[in-house]
Coordinates of C-alpha atoms in Angstrom, one line a residue:
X1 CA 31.1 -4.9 129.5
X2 CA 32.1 -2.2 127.5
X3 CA 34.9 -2.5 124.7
X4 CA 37.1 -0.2 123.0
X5 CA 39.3 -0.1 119.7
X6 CA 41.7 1.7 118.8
X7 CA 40.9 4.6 115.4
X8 CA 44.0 5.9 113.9
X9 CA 43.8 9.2 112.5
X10 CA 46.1 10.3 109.4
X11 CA 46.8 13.7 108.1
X12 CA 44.0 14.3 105.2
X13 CA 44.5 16.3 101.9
X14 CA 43.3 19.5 103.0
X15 CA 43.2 20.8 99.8
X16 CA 44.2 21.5 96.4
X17 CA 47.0 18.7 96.9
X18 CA 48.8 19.9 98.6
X19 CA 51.2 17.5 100.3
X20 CA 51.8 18.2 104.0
X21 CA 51.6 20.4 106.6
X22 CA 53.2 21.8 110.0
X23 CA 51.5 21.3 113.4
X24 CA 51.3 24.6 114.8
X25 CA 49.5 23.8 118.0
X26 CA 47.8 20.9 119.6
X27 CA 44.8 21.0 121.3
X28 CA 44.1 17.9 123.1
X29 CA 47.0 15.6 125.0
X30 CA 46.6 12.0 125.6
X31 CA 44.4 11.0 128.0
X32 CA 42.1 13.8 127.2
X33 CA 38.8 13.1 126.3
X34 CA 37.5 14.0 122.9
X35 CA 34.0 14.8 121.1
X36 CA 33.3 14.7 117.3
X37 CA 34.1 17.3 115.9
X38 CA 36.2 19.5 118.7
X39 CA 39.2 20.7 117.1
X40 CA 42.2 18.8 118.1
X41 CA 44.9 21.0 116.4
X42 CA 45.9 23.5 114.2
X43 CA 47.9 23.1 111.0
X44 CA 49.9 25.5 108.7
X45 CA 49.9 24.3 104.9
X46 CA 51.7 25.9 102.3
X47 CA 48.4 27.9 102.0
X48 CA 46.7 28.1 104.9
X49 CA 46.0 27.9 108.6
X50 CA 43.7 25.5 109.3
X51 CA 41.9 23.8 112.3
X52 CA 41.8 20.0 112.8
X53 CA 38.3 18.6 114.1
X54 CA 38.4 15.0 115.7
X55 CA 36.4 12.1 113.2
X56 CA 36.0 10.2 116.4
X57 CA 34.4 10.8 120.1
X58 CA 36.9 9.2 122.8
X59 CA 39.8 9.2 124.3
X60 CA 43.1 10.3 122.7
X61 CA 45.3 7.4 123.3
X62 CA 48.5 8.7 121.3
X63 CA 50.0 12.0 120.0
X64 CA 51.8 11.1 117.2
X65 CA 54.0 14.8 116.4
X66 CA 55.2 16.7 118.4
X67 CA 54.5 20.9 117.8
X68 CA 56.5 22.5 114.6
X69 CA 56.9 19.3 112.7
X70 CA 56.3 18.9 108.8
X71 CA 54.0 16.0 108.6
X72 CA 53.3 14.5 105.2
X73 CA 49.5 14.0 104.0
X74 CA 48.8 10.2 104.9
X75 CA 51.1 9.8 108.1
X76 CA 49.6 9.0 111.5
X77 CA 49.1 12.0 113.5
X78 CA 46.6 10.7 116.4
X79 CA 45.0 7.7 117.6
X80 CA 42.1 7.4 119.8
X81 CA 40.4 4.6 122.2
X82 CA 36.7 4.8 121.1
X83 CA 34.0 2.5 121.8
X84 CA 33.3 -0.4 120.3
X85 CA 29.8 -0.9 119.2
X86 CA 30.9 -3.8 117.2
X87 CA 31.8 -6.2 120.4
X88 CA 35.1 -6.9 118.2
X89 CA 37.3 -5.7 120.9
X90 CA 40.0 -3.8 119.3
X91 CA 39.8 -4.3 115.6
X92 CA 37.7 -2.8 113.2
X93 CA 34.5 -4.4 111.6
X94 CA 35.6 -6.7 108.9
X95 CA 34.0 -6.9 105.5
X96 CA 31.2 -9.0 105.4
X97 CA 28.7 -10.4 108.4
X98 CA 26.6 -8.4 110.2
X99 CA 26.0 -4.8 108.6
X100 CA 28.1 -2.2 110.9
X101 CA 25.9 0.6 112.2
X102 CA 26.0 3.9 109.9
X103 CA 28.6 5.8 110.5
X104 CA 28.7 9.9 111.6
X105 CA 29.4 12.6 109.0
X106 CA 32.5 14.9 110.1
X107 CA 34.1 17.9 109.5
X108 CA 37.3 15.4 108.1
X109 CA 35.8 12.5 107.0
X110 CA 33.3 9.9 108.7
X111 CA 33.8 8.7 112.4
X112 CA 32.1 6.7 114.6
X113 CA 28.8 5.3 114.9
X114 CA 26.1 6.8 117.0
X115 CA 23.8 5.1 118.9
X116 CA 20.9 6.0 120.1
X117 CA 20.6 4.3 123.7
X118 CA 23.1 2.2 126.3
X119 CA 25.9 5.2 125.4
X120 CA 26.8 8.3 126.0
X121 CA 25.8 11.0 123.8
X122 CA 27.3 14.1 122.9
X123 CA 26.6 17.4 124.7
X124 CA 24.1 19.1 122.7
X125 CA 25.6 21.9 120.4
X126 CA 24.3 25.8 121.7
X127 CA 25.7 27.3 118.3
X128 CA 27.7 27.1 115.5
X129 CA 29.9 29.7 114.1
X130 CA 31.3 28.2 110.4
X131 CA 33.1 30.9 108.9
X132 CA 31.9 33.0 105.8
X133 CA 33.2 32.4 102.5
X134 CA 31.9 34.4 99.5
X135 CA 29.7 32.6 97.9
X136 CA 31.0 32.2 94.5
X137 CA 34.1 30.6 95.8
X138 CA 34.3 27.0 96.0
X139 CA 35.0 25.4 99.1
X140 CA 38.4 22.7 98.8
X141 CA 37.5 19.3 99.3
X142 CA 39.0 18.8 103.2
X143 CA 39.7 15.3 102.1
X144 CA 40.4 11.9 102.4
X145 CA 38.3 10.8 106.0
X146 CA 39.7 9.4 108.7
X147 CA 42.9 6.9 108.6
X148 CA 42.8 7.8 104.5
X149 CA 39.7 5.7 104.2
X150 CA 38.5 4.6 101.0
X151 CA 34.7 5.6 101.8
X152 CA 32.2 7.6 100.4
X153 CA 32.9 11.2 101.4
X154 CA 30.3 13.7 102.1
X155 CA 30.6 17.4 101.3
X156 CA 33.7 18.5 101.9
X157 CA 33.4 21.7 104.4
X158 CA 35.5 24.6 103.8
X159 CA 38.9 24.4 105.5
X160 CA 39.3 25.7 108.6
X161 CA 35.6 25.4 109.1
X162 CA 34.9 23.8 112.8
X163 CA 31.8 23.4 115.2
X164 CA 31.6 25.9 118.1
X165 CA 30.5 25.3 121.6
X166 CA 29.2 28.7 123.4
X167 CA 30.3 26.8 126.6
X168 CA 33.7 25.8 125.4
X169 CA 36.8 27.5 127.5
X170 CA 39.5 29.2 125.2
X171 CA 43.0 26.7 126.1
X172 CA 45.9 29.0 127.4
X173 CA 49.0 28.8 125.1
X174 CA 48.7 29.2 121.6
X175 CA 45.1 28.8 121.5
X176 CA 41.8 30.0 119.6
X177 CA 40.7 33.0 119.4
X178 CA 44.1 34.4 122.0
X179 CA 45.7 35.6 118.7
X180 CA 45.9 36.1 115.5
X181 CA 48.0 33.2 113.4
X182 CA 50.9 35.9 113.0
X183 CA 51.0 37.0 116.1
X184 CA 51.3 33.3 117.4
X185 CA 53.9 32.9 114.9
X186 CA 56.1 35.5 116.1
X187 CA 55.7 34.6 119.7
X188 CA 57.0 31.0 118.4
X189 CA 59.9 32.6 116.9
X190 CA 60.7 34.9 119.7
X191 CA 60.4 32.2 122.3
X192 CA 57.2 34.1 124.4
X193 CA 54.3 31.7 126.2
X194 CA 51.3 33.2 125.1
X195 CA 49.7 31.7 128.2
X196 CA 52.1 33.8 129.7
X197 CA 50.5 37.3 128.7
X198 CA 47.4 39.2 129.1
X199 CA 46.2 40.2 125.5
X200 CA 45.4 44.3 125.3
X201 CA 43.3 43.6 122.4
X202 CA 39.4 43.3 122.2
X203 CA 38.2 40.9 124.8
X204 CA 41.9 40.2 125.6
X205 CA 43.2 39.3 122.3
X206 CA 47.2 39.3 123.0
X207 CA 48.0 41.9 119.9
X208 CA 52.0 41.8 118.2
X209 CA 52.7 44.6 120.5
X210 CA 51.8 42.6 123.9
X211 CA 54.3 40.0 122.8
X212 CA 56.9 43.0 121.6
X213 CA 57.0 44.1 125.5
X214 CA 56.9 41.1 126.9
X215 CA 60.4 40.3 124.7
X216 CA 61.6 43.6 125.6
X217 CA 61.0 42.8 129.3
X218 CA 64.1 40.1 129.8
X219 CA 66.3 42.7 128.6
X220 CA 66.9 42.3 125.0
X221 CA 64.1 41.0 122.0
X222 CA 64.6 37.2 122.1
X223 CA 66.4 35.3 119.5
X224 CA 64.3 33.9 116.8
X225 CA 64.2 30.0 116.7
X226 CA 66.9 29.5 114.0
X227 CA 69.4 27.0 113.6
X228 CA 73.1 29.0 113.8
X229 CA 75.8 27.3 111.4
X230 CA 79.5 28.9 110.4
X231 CA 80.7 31.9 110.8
X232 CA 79.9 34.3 113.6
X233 CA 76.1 35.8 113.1
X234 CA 75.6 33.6 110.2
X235 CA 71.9 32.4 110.8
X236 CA 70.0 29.6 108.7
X237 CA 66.2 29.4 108.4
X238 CA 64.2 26.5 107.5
X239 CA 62.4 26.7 104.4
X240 CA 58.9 25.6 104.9
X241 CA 55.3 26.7 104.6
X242 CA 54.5 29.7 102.4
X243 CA 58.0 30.2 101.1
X244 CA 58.7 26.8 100.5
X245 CA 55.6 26.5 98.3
X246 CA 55.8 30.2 96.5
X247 CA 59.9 29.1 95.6
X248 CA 58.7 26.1 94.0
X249 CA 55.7 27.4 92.2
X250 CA 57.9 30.2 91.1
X251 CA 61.1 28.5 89.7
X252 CA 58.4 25.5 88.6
X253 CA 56.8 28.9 86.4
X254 CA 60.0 30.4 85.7
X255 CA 61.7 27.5 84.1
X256 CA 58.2 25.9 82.0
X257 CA 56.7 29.2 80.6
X258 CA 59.0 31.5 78.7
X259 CA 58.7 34.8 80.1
X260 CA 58.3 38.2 77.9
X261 CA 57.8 41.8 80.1
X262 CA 56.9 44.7 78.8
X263 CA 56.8 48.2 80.0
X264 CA 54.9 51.3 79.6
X265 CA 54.9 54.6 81.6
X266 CA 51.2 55.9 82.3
X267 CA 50.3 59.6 83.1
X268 CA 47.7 58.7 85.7
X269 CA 47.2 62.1 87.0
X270 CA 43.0 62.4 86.2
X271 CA 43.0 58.8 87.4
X272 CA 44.1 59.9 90.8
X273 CA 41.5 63.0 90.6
X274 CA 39.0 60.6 90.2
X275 CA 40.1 58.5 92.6
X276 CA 39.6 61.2 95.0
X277 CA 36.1 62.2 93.8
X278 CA 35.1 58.4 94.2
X279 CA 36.1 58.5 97.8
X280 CA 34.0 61.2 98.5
X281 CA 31.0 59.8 97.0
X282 CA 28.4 58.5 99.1
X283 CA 27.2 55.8 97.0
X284 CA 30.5 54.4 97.7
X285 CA 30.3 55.5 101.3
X286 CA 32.1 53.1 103.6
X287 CA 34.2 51.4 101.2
X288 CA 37.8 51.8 100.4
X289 CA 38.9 52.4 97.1
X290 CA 42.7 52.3 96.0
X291 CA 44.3 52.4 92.8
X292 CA 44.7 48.9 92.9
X293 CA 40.7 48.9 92.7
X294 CA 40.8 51.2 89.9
X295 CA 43.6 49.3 88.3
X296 CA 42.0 46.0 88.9
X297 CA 38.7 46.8 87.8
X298 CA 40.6 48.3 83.9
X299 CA 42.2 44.9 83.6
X300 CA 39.0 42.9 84.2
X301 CA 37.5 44.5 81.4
X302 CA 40.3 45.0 79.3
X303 CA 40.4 41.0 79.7
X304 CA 37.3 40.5 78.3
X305 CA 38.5 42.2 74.6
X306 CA 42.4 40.6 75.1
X307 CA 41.3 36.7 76.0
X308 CA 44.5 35.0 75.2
X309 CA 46.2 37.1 78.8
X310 CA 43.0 35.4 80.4
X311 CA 44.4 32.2 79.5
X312 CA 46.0 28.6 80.1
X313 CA 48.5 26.5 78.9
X314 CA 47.4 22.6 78.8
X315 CA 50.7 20.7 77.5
X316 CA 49.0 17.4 78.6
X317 CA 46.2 17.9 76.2
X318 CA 48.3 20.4 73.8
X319 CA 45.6 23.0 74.3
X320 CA 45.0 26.8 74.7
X321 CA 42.5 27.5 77.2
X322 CA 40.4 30.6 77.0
X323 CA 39.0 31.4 80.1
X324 CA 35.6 32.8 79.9
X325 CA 35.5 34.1 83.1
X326 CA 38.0 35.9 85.6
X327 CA 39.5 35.0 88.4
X328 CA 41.7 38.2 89.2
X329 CA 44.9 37.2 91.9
X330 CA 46.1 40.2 94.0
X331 CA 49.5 39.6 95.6
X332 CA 49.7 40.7 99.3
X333 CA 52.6 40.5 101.2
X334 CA 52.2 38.9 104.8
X335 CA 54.0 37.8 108.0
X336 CA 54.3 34.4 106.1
X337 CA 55.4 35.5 103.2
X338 CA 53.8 36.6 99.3
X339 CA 50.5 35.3 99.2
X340 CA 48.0 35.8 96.0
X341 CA 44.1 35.6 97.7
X342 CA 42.1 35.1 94.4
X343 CA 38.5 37.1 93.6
X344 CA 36.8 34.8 92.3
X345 CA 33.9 36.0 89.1
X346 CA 35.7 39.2 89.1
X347 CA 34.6 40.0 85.9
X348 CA 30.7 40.0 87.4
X349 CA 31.1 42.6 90.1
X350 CA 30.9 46.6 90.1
X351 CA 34.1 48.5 91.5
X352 CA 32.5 48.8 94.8
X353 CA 31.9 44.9 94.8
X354 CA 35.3 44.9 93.7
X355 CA 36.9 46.7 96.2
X356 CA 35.4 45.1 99.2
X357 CA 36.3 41.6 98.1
X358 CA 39.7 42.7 97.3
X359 CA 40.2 44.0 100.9
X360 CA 38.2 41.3 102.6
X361 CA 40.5 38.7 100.9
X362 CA 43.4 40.3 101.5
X363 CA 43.0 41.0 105.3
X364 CA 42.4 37.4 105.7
X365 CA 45.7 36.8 104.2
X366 CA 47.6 38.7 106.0
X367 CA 45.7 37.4 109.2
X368 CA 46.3 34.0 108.5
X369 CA 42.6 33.2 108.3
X370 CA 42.9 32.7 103.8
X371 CA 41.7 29.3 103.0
X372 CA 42.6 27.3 100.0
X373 CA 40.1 27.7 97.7
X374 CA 40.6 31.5 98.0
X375 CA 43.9 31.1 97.0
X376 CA 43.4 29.2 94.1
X377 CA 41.6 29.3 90.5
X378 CA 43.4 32.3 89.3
X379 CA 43.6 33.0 85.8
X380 CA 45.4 36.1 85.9
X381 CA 47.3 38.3 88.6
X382 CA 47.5 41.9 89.9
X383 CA 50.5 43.1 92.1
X384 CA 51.4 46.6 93.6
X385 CA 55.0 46.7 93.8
X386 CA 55.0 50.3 94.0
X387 CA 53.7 50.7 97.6
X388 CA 57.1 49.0 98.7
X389 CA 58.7 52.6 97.0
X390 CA 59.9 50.9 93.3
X391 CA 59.0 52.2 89.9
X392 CA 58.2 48.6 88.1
X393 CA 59.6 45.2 88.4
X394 CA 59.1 41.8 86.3
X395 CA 56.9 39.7 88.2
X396 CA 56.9 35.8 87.4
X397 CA 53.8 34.2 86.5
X398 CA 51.9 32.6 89.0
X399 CA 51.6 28.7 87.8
X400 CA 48.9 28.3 85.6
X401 CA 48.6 31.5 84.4
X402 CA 49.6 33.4 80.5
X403 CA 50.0 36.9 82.5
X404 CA 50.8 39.2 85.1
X405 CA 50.7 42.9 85.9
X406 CA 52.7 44.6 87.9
X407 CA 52.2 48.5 89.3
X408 CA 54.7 50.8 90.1
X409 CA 54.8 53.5 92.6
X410 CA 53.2 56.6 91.7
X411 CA 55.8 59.6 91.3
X412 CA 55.4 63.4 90.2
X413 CA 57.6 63.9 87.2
X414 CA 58.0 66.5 84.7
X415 CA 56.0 64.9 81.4
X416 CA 54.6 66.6 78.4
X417 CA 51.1 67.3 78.5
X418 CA 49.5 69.2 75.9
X419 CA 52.4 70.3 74.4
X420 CA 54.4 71.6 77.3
X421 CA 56.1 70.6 80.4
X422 CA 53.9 70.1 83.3
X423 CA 54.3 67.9 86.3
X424 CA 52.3 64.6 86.4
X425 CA 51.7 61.9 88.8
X426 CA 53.4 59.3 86.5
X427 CA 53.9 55.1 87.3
X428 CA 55.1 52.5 85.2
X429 CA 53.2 49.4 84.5
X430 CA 55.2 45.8 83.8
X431 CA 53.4 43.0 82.1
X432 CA 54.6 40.0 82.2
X433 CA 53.4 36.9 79.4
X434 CA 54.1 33.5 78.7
X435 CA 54.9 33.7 75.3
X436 CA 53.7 30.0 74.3
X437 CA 49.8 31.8 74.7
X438 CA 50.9 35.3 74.1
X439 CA 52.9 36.6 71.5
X440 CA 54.2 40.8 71.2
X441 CA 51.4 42.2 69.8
X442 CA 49.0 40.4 71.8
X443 CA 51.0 41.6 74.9
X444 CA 51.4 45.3 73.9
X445 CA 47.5 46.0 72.3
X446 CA 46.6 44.8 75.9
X447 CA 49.3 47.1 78.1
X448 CA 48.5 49.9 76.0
X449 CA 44.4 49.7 76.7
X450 CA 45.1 50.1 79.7
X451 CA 47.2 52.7 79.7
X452 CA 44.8 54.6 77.9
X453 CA 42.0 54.0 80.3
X454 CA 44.2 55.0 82.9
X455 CA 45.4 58.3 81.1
X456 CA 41.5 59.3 80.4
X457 CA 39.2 57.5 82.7
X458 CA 36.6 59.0 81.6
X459 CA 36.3 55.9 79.0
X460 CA 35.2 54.2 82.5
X461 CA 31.8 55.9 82.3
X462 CA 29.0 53.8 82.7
X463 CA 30.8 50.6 83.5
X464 CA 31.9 51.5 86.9

């Protein structure tokens, strides 16, 4: 006779610490059948989107969330009738007795055993499609195992990483591979079915603009899912996710490390003729080069002469820390608010290396396909508030870090040059310090390198 028990399955620590997460999409119901390792629903942390594999293979017995709630790590999420190899009916194997059978690696932890006769077996897998990380940047632990078991864990896959069937059929509704995390995001809030629509992107993806139409198509663009409070038009929007992290982090920076800016205006004018040059070059044919890459690459190896702005505050051990590498942050705005993907061993690559991380990483941010470990490590941080049409700014430390640079837009303006008047394609830069690591001087000697590089990058030659 064959027995089942019943496996609970909590919400692990998908990385970094972070302490909970929303349920954007389930993928199973109850009743449905499982296997190990078929993803069972998809999750928005404060970093990330990530996919859920099942620890277990059986049958999900009960859905604990319902779609769009906040679940804290550690709270039940999904329970599933599996079978019980022990002959215990219904409860796990208790310490001692006969030695329980060993127990499967998963992509969350370690599920059940797997025998190899009298059962059946899984289907065996026709490919696997783990997503590509670089491969200096270290995968976040996915967590804790199954129920929050105190086990062993084995290496921790990168999040969002999950086992692919060829044969497996795409679910209607929010479901993989049917759109992209912001586009399911803004169907949510504008109240579309994406099972509804027929996607007009490559092999039917359903693209932003299929879901704009299909809004349009009841008359007027549906009301986002806000809860409405007061006044007439007055609209209130939970804080969750991205912004409710980035506020934290922010005021958590704001109100820990005191905060010194300074400015500087830069002729960049031969920067942008060789900017122009590079793009034409065909040793750096097929990759895109911005000012931000130029910009980027200066401050890496400015960093490497101005240590203490490639640094750390440790009040728990009183202690400086002098990074002797760098991990350059670029700020990206996306659907889901400010995001800061991370190049990790930046201070190792050429400016075409450079430039192809720096768009990788931030595409995947503003796809919603960033994972946690490439949002964290930084030890200093790059953002382009001057492509949102504003001459400087003064950013706020990401936690963690002694400094920040911000860039300006880039504006022709009457400026002296070689003794006259002449216009110049002129932006300002903003630095921002925490003054504990940093004092003026230190602050200024390293602004003003860089302005210099920027003003004559010829000084570039040979280290590009």
């Amino acid at each position: 006779m064959n027995t089942t028990m019943e496996k609970l399955f909590k919400l692990p620590d998908l990385g970094e610490g972070l302490t909970e997460s929303e349920i954007l999409s389930w993928r199973v119901a109850e009743g449905d059948t499982v296997e190990l390792n078929q993803v069972i629903a998809e999750v928005e942390t404060a970093k990330a989107i990530v996919e859920l594999p099942s620890p277990f293979s059986g049958v999900v017995k009960k859905v604990y969330e319902q779609v769009g709630a906040v679940v804290e790590v550690g709270n039940p999420l999904i329970s599933f009738d599996v079978p019980d190899h022990s002959g215990t009916s219904g409860r796990e194997p208790r310490d001692g007795g006969d030695e329980p059978a060993k127990r499967q690696p998963t992509l969350v932890g370690y599920g059940a055993a797997v025998e190899n006769s009298g059962h059946p077996t899984r289907r065996a897998r026709k490919a696997q499609a783990p997503r590509q990380e670089p491969a200096h940047t270290a995968p976040a632990s996915v967590g804790r195992g199954a129920g929050g078991s105190s086990e062993a864990k084995p290496a921790s896959p990168k999040p969002g990483l999950r086992m692919v069937d060829a044969g497996d059929e795409v679910p209607r509704g929010i479901g993989h591979l049917r759109a992209t995390p912001p586009v399911r995001k803004y169907a949510r809030d504008h109240n579309i079915d994406l099972g509804s629509l027929k996607g007009t992107g490559t092999n039917g993806l359903i693209t932003r603009d299929d879901v704009v139409r299909a809004s349009e198509g009841v008359g007027v663009e549906a009301e986002p899912q806000r809860e409405t409070a007061g006044t007439r038009g007055e609209t209130r929007t939970p804080i969750k996710g991205v912004r409710k992290a980035t506020a934290a982090a922010m005021v958590a920076s704001a109100f820990t490390a005191p905060h010194v800016t300074e400015f500087l205006s830069v002729d960049v004018t031969e920067t942008m003729a060789l900017l122009e040059r590079l793009r034409t070059s065909p040793r750096l044919s097929g990759v895109k080069i911005t000012v931000t890459t130029l910009v980027a690459k200066v401050v890496v190896l400015a960093l490497a002469r101005h240590r203490t702005l490639n640094s750390h505050w440790d009040g728990e051990n009183n202690e400086i820390v002098e990074f002797g590498h760098v991990n350059l942050g670029i700020a990206a705005a996306t659907d889901r608010g400010l995001m800061v993907p991370v190049v990790h061993g930046a201070q190792g690559m050429d400016l075409a290396e450079l430039a192809r991380e720096i768009g990788e990483l931030t595409s995947a941010a503003r796809d919603g396909r960033i994972t946690p470990a490439q949002l964290g490590g930084g030890t200093f941080s790059i953002s382009n508030v001057g492509v949102f049409g504003v001459d400087g700014g003064t950013p706020i430390l990401p936690p963690g870090q002694a400094g920040i640079l911000a860039m300006g837009q880039i504006r022709k303006m009457p400026w002296e040059h070689r003794d006259e008047i002449a216009l110049r394609h002129i932006m300002v830069l903003s630095l921002s310090f925490d003054h504990r690591v940093v004092d003026g001087e230190q602050g200024a000697r390293f602004l003003a390198e860089i302005g210099r590089v920027l003003e004559d990058p010829s000084m570039l030659i040979g280290l590009l």
